[in-house]
Amino acid sequence: MSRAVRIRQPGGPDELVVDDVEVGQPGPGEIRIRHHAVGLNFIDVYHRTGLYPLAMPAGIGMEAAGVVEAVGDGVTHLKAGDRAAYASQPPGAYCEVRVMPAKTVCKLPDAIDFETGAAMMLKGLTAQYLLKRTQPQGGLKEGDHVLFHAAAGGVGLIACQWAKAMGLQLIGTAGTDEKCALAKSLGATHVINYNQEDFLPKVKEITGGRGVKVVYDSVGKDTWDKSLDCLSPFGLMASFGNASGPVPPFAPGILGAKGSLYVTRQTLFTHIATREATQQMADDLFAAVTSGQVKIRIDQRYPLEQVREAHRDLEARKTTGCTILTL
């Protein structure tokens, strides 16, 4: 048996219920893993509210770290006793023990503890595919400006550090002076408190009127229009979340009028669709963390039983860095 968070219908944090569930043996291509810590991400809110629909009742949670207890037929990259971490479909990480597909589970280097492993996988792999795989025409070069919204969040703080290591000039936005200072301390070249000043003219000022080569945006509706105007000609709008709500439909013709812009909507799970791609991206992330180029900040810890409070704080934008559930 395992304690596990379940949702029976879409809704608010009160729909999150801790139940005892039975855990079976892994089938072909699966493992059973006992978690030591679980990561919290905004995609979990989308699953809970129904923005990203799940078949109910459902588990929830997309990343965790722990020890492999058993492996099914055909699993060759893991064995019982291995330390491991993952960001993976299907949801269900908010639990003590689970059976799950092995494809996107990676061995966790000994130099990385379980809490860090649980906090870093989904957010770190997201930062990896954004900065390394989601690039504007001609790529990104040292000195290039990029705009990163929610720069003091879990993905944002990793991106600030990684962008600095790549020689990029990252302009980060956040909602308080404290969050801006945090992003600046971890590598953002410039920061903008969007509650105190309009980020569009500030970006134009910072870039000498040229705009940025790429905008990385997990906020969605509230930042979309001005973000397009922050781009230089042939710039890339890379949307990867909807924290303020989904982006409304728009006429493609505006992209021409604003400078022959490119738009993409990215998801991590397209990038980690194969075992080979997952391992390649994870190796890049593990190297960045073990070298010290990227430090994983865990600013909030909640026991599994306080999962409702964790979701309320996340939605209220009270959190910074990474958040984990402890077991």
Tab-separated table of C-alpha atoms in Angstrom:
chain	number	residue	atom	x	y	z
A	1	MET	CA	0.000	0.000	0.000
A	2	SER	CA	1.063	3.588	-0.601
A	3	ARG	CA	-0.161	6.998	0.456
A	4	ALA	CA	-1.111	8.798	-2.737
A	5	VAL	CA	-2.858	12.039	-3.672
A	6	ARG	CA	-5.945	11.528	-5.846
A	7	ILE	CA	-8.427	13.847	-7.512
A	8	ARG	CA	-11.951	12.644	-8.253
A	9	GLN	CA	-13.120	15.669	-10.235
A	10	PRO	CA	-11.572	18.898	-11.569
A	11	GLY	CA	-11.601	21.851	-9.183
A	12	GLY	CA	-9.730	23.735	-6.491
A	13	PRO	CA	-7.114	22.539	-4.006
A	14	ASP	CA	-9.804	20.906	-1.846
A	15	GLU	CA	-10.167	18.248	-4.553
A	16	LEU	CA	-6.729	16.902	-3.563
A	17	VAL	CA	-7.257	13.917	-1.260
A	18	VAL	CA	-4.612	11.636	0.315
A	19	ASP	CA	-5.709	7.991	0.005
A	20	ASP	CA	-4.164	4.592	0.608
A	21	VAL	CA	-3.765	2.812	-2.718
A	22	GLU	CA	-2.510	-0.643	-3.627
A	23	VAL	CA	0.679	-0.830	-5.669
A	24	GLY	CA	1.287	-3.884	-7.840
A	25	GLN	CA	4.278	-5.326	-9.672
A	26	PRO	CA	5.842	-3.627	-12.697
A	27	GLY	CA	4.879	-4.978	-16.120
A	28	PRO	CA	6.974	-4.978	-19.286
A	29	GLY	CA	8.773	-1.645	-19.714
A	30	GLU	CA	7.820	-0.503	-16.187
A	31	ILE	CA	9.484	-0.015	-12.817
A	32	ARG	CA	8.295	0.275	-9.230
A	33	ILE	CA	9.926	3.190	-7.428
A	34	ARG	CA	9.790	4.282	-3.775
A	35	HIS	CA	9.949	8.053	-3.627
A	36	HIS	CA	12.094	10.058	-1.223
A	37	ALA	CA	10.788	13.449	-2.442
A	38	VAL	CA	8.294	14.732	-5.020
A	39	GLY	CA	8.439	17.902	-7.136
A	40	LEU	CA	5.592	20.431	-7.433
A	41	ASN	CA	4.955	22.153	-10.780
A	42	PHE	CA	2.381	24.476	-12.323
A	43	ILE	CA	1.331	21.739	-14.736
A	44	ASP	CA	-0.051	19.971	-11.647
A	45	VAL	CA	-2.466	22.883	-11.208
A	46	TYR	CA	-3.545	22.564	-14.859
A	47	HIS	CA	-4.295	18.876	-14.263
A	48	ARG	CA	-6.189	19.574	-11.057
A	49	THR	CA	-8.361	22.321	-12.562
A	50	GLY	CA	-9.068	20.415	-15.759
A	51	LEU	CA	-7.268	22.855	-18.082
A	52	TYR	CA	-5.305	19.772	-19.141
A	53	PRO	CA	-8.042	17.099	-18.767
A	54	LEU	CA	-7.375	13.763	-17.072
A	55	ALA	CA	-9.566	10.678	-16.871
A	56	MET	CA	-11.028	10.723	-13.353
A	57	PRO	CA	-10.271	9.596	-10.712
A	58	ALA	CA	-6.636	10.420	-11.304
A	59	GLY	CA	-3.243	10.631	-9.709
A	60	ILE	CA	-1.326	13.878	-9.970
A	61	GLY	CA	2.300	15.007	-10.073
A	62	MET	CA	4.966	14.758	-12.777
A	63	GLU	CA	8.398	14.472	-11.109
A	64	ALA	CA	10.063	12.721	-8.190
A	65	ALA	CA	13.219	10.979	-7.019
A	66	GLY	CA	13.757	7.789	-5.077
A	67	VAL	CA	14.992	4.197	-5.235
A	68	VAL	CA	13.958	1.591	-7.782
A	69	GLU	CA	12.391	-1.415	-6.041
A	70	ALA	CA	11.676	-3.665	-9.031
A	71	VAL	CA	11.899	-3.622	-12.833
A	72	GLY	CA	9.728	-5.284	-15.440
A	73	ASP	CA	10.718	-7.203	-18.544
A	74	GLY	CA	12.617	-5.230	-21.150
A	75	VAL	CA	14.008	-2.593	-18.755
A	76	THR	CA	17.781	-2.582	-19.150
A	77	HIS	CA	18.914	0.886	-18.055
A	78	LEU	CA	17.721	0.496	-14.455
A	79	LYS	CA	17.840	-2.196	-11.792
A	80	ALA	CA	16.516	-2.683	-8.256
A	81	GLY	CA	18.454	-0.512	-5.823
A	82	ASP	CA	19.297	2.242	-8.292
A	83	ARG	CA	18.871	5.854	-7.227
A	84	ALA	CA	16.646	7.455	-9.845
A	85	ALA	CA	14.737	10.607	-10.784
A	86	TYR	CA	12.246	11.499	-13.485
A	87	ALA	CA	9.859	13.887	-15.150
A	88	SER	CA	7.235	11.709	-16.738
A	89	GLN	CA	3.776	10.973	-18.004
A	90	PRO	CA	1.353	9.739	-16.775
A	91	PRO	CA	0.659	11.927	-13.720
A	92	GLY	CA	0.878	10.192	-10.374
A	93	ALA	CA	4.097	11.272	-8.638
A	94	TYR	CA	2.360	12.580	-5.475
A	95	CYS	CA	2.767	9.262	-3.651
A	96	GLU	CA	5.130	7.094	-1.652
A	97	VAL	CA	5.409	4.228	-4.156
A	98	ARG	CA	4.235	3.833	-7.749
A	99	VAL	CA	4.520	1.620	-10.795
A	100	MET	CA	5.304	3.667	-13.905
A	101	PRO	CA	6.888	3.561	-17.374
A	102	ALA	CA	10.669	3.283	-17.174
A	103	LYS	CA	11.418	5.179	-20.394
A	104	THR	CA	11.904	8.637	-18.890
A	105	VAL	CA	13.348	7.524	-15.535
A	106	CYS	CA	17.079	8.228	-15.255
A	107	LYS	CA	19.755	7.098	-12.846
A	108	LEU	CA	20.467	9.919	-10.398
A	109	PRO	CA	24.167	10.735	-9.986
A	110	ASP	CA	25.483	10.105	-6.480
A	111	ALA	CA	26.510	13.781	-6.248
A	112	ILE	CA	22.832	14.880	-6.416
A	113	ASP	CA	20.627	14.228	-3.364
A	114	PHE	CA	17.026	13.027	-3.605
A	115	GLU	CA	15.413	16.377	-2.767
A	116	THR	CA	17.445	18.140	-5.443
A	117	GLY	CA	16.670	15.345	-7.902
A	118	ALA	CA	12.945	15.652	-7.240
A	119	ALA	CA	13.022	19.427	-7.620
A	120	MET	CA	15.136	19.629	-10.762
A	121	MET	CA	13.900	17.156	-13.344
A	122	LEU	CA	10.800	18.721	-14.904
A	123	LYS	CA	11.973	22.293	-14.408
A	124	GLY	CA	15.589	21.607	-15.354
A	125	LEU	CA	14.712	19.600	-18.460
A	126	THR	CA	12.315	22.388	-19.418
A	127	ALA	CA	15.071	24.988	-19.117
A	128	GLN	CA	17.337	22.684	-21.137
A	129	TYR	CA	14.990	22.301	-24.089
A	130	LEU	CA	14.112	26.006	-24.072
A	131	LEU	CA	17.642	27.373	-24.086
A	132	LYS	CA	19.314	24.592	-26.081
A	133	ARG	CA	16.567	23.287	-28.403
A	134	THR	CA	14.051	26.137	-28.817
A	135	GLN	CA	16.099	28.819	-30.476
A	136	PRO	CA	15.366	31.626	-32.945
A	137	GLN	CA	16.456	31.690	-36.564
A	138	GLY	CA	20.256	31.572	-36.621
A	139	GLY	CA	20.444	30.280	-33.046
A	140	LEU	CA	21.574	32.081	-29.912
A	141	LYS	CA	25.035	33.527	-29.585
A	142	GLU	CA	27.002	35.002	-26.697
A	143	GLY	CA	25.710	38.494	-25.928
A	144	ASP	CA	22.229	37.948	-27.371
A	145	HIS	CA	19.258	39.300	-25.411
A	146	VAL	CA	16.409	36.974	-24.391
A	147	LEU	CA	13.303	37.791	-22.361
A	148	PHE	CA	12.219	35.265	-19.726
A	149	HIS	CA	8.930	35.776	-17.888
A	150	ALA	CA	8.465	34.427	-14.332
A	151	ALA	CA	12.224	34.514	-13.899
A	152	ALA	CA	12.036	33.818	-10.144
A	153	GLY	CA	10.041	30.609	-10.558
A	154	GLY	CA	11.469	27.110	-10.607
A	155	VAL	CA	12.182	27.038	-14.349
A	156	GLY	CA	13.139	30.712	-14.396
A	157	LEU	CA	15.860	30.518	-11.750
A	158	ILE	CA	17.449	27.550	-13.502
A	159	ALA	CA	17.235	29.407	-16.829
A	160	CYS	CA	18.851	32.533	-15.319
A	161	GLN	CA	21.900	30.526	-14.293
A	162	TRP	CA	22.126	28.465	-17.468
A	163	ALA	CA	21.715	31.515	-19.701
A	164	LYS	CA	24.552	33.238	-17.853
A	165	ALA	CA	26.762	30.190	-18.398
A	166	MET	CA	25.906	30.412	-22.132
A	167	GLY	CA	26.873	34.095	-22.227
A	168	LEU	CA	23.323	35.297	-22.919
A	169	GLN	CA	21.881	38.559	-21.608
A	170	LEU	CA	18.676	37.362	-19.950
A	171	ILE	CA	16.045	39.970	-19.124
A	172	GLY	CA	13.839	38.511	-16.400
A	173	THR	CA	10.412	39.643	-15.244
A	174	ALA	CA	8.842	38.986	-11.854
A	175	GLY	CA	6.071	40.426	-9.697
A	176	THR	CA	7.965	41.763	-6.661
A	177	ASP	CA	11.254	43.524	-5.970
A	178	GLU	CA	12.332	40.536	-3.867
A	179	LYS	CA	11.749	38.126	-6.743
A	180	CYS	CA	13.574	40.437	-9.126
A	181	ALA	CA	16.548	40.602	-6.764
A	182	LEU	CA	16.586	36.810	-6.539
A	183	ALA	CA	16.623	36.417	-10.328
A	184	LYS	CA	19.381	39.030	-10.617
A	185	SER	CA	21.482	37.280	-7.969
A	186	LEU	CA	21.314	34.038	-9.954
A	187	GLY	CA	22.355	35.360	-13.322
A	188	ALA	CA	19.689	37.562	-14.912
A	189	THR	CA	21.447	40.485	-16.590
A	190	HIS	CA	18.419	42.783	-16.201
A	191	VAL	CA	15.198	42.423	-14.176
A	192	ILE	CA	11.810	44.111	-14.472
A	193	ASN	CA	9.107	44.227	-11.792
A	194	TYR	CA	6.047	44.036	-14.043
A	195	ASN	CA	3.809	45.309	-11.226
A	196	GLN	CA	5.757	48.578	-11.077
A	197	GLU	CA	6.691	49.249	-14.697
A	198	ASP	CA	5.622	48.256	-18.180
A	199	PHE	CA	8.026	45.598	-19.386
A	200	LEU	CA	7.672	46.499	-23.091
A	201	PRO	CA	9.307	49.966	-23.057
A	202	LYS	CA	11.871	48.717	-20.546
A	203	VAL	CA	12.904	45.867	-22.858
A	204	LYS	CA	13.180	48.319	-25.753
A	205	GLU	CA	15.340	50.608	-23.605
A	206	ILE	CA	17.632	47.777	-22.501
A	207	THR	CA	18.111	46.552	-26.067
A	208	GLY	CA	18.582	49.979	-27.636
A	209	GLY	CA	15.260	49.640	-29.452
A	210	ARG	CA	16.199	46.397	-31.193
A	211	GLY	CA	14.135	44.028	-29.107
A	212	VAL	CA	15.050	40.479	-28.078
A	213	LYS	CA	15.722	37.436	-30.247
A	214	VAL	CA	13.405	35.192	-28.246
A	215	VAL	CA	10.761	35.445	-25.524
A	216	TYR	CA	10.289	32.438	-23.228
A	217	ASP	CA	6.792	32.738	-21.776
A	218	SER	CA	5.016	30.476	-19.294
A	219	VAL	CA	2.559	33.203	-18.211
A	220	GLY	CA	0.296	33.150	-21.261
A	221	LYS	CA	-2.667	35.478	-21.685
A	222	ASP	CA	-1.427	38.447	-19.640
A	223	THR	CA	1.972	38.786	-21.305
A	224	TRP	CA	1.294	37.596	-24.857
A	225	ASP	CA	0.597	40.794	-26.812
A	226	LYS	CA	3.407	42.885	-25.343
A	227	SER	CA	5.816	39.986	-25.609
A	228	LEU	CA	5.299	39.894	-29.379
A	229	ASP	CA	6.166	43.601	-29.479
A	230	CYS	CA	9.393	42.913	-27.563
A	231	LEU	CA	10.747	40.762	-30.392
A	232	SER	CA	13.212	41.892	-33.025
A	233	PRO	CA	12.429	41.046	-36.673
A	234	PHE	CA	12.363	37.266	-37.242
A	235	GLY	CA	12.254	36.811	-33.456
A	236	LEU	CA	10.779	33.748	-31.771
A	237	MET	CA	7.874	33.698	-29.317
A	238	ALA	CA	8.291	30.459	-27.339
A	239	SER	CA	5.188	29.755	-25.267
A	240	PHE	CA	5.435	26.938	-22.725
A	241	GLY	CA	2.718	27.611	-20.141
A	242	ASN	CA	-0.504	29.377	-19.203
A	243	ALA	CA	-0.116	30.613	-15.615
A	244	SER	CA	-2.453	33.589	-16.266
A	245	GLY	CA	-4.759	31.625	-18.591
A	246	PRO	CA	-4.572	30.331	-22.160
A	247	VAL	CA	-3.557	32.687	-24.963
A	248	PRO	CA	-6.669	33.737	-26.932
A	249	PRO	CA	-6.880	32.965	-30.669
A	250	PHE	CA	-5.040	35.480	-32.862
A	251	ALA	CA	-4.772	36.199	-36.586
A	252	PRO	CA	-1.477	34.910	-38.041
A	253	GLY	CA	-1.251	38.092	-40.105
A	254	ILE	CA	-0.150	40.067	-37.060
A	255	LEU	CA	3.107	38.089	-37.036
A	256	GLY	CA	4.011	39.581	-40.405
A	257	ALA	CA	3.096	43.080	-39.363
A	258	LYS	CA	5.195	42.833	-36.204
A	259	GLY	CA	8.365	41.731	-38.008
A	260	SER	CA	7.878	38.324	-39.671
A	261	LEU	CA	7.867	36.653	-36.275
A	262	TYR	CA	7.939	32.962	-35.401
A	263	VAL	CA	5.643	31.426	-32.766
A	264	THR	CA	5.924	28.001	-31.144
A	265	ARG	CA	4.079	26.227	-28.323
A	266	GLN	CA	6.435	23.801	-26.632
A	267	THR	CA	5.892	20.914	-24.209
A	268	LEU	CA	8.573	18.926	-22.418
A	269	PHE	CA	6.958	15.606	-23.218
A	270	THR	CA	7.524	15.991	-26.949
A	271	HIS	CA	11.223	16.457	-26.267
A	272	ILE	CA	11.514	13.408	-23.974
A	273	ALA	CA	9.463	11.088	-26.184
A	274	THR	CA	12.367	8.645	-26.553
A	275	ARG	CA	14.709	7.043	-24.047
A	276	GLU	CA	17.727	8.368	-25.983
A	277	ALA	CA	16.520	11.984	-26.031
A	278	THR	CA	15.561	11.855	-22.356
A	279	GLN	CA	18.993	10.584	-21.334
A	280	GLN	CA	20.821	13.095	-23.526
A	281	MET	CA	18.903	16.014	-22.019
A	282	ALA	CA	19.247	14.638	-18.480
A	283	ASP	CA	23.004	14.191	-18.905
A	284	ASP	CA	23.281	17.851	-19.946
A	285	LEU	CA	21.237	18.884	-16.889
A	286	PHE	CA	23.193	16.643	-14.497
A	287	ALA	CA	26.466	18.096	-15.828
A	288	ALA	CA	25.241	21.668	-15.332
A	289	VAL	CA	24.221	20.906	-11.736
A	290	THR	CA	27.230	18.834	-10.664
A	291	SER	CA	29.629	21.403	-12.167
A	292	GLY	CA	28.023	24.159	-10.109
A	293	GLN	CA	26.912	26.176	-13.147
A	294	VAL	CA	23.296	25.629	-12.053
A	295	LYS	CA	22.237	25.444	-8.417
A	296	ILE	CA	18.766	24.118	-7.604
A	297	ARG	CA	17.015	26.292	-5.027
A	298	ILE	CA	14.384	24.524	-2.939
A	299	ASP	CA	12.581	27.383	-1.238
A	300	GLN	CA	9.457	25.529	-0.046
A	301	ARG	CA	8.909	22.090	1.508
A	302	TYR	CA	5.500	20.668	2.424
A	303	PRO	CA	4.614	17.264	3.869
A	304	LEU	CA	2.470	15.228	1.456
A	305	GLU	CA	-0.543	15.781	3.735
A	306	GLN	CA	-0.238	19.556	3.201
A	307	VAL	CA	-0.557	19.288	-0.589
A	308	ARG	CA	-3.617	21.573	-0.629
A	309	GLU	CA	-1.666	24.376	1.052
A	310	ALA	CA	1.196	23.849	-1.406
A	311	HIS	CA	-1.171	24.276	-4.363
A	312	ARG	CA	-2.762	27.393	-2.852
A	313	ASP	CA	0.648	29.013	-2.364
A	314	LEU	CA	1.777	28.093	-5.869
A	315	GLU	CA	-1.344	29.568	-7.490
A	316	ALA	CA	-1.091	32.708	-5.351
A	317	ARG	CA	2.486	33.194	-6.638
A	318	LYS	CA	3.807	33.070	-3.085
A	319	THR	CA	6.574	30.649	-4.038
A	320	THR	CA	10.048	31.154	-5.466
A	321	GLY	CA	12.463	28.626	-6.895
A	322	CYS	CA	11.468	24.995	-6.505
A	323	THR	CA	8.904	23.392	-4.221
A	324	ILE	CA	8.900	19.781	-3.044
A	325	LEU	CA	6.574	17.473	-1.158
A	326	THR	CA	8.310	15.435	1.547
A	327	LEU	CA	7.434	11.860	2.521
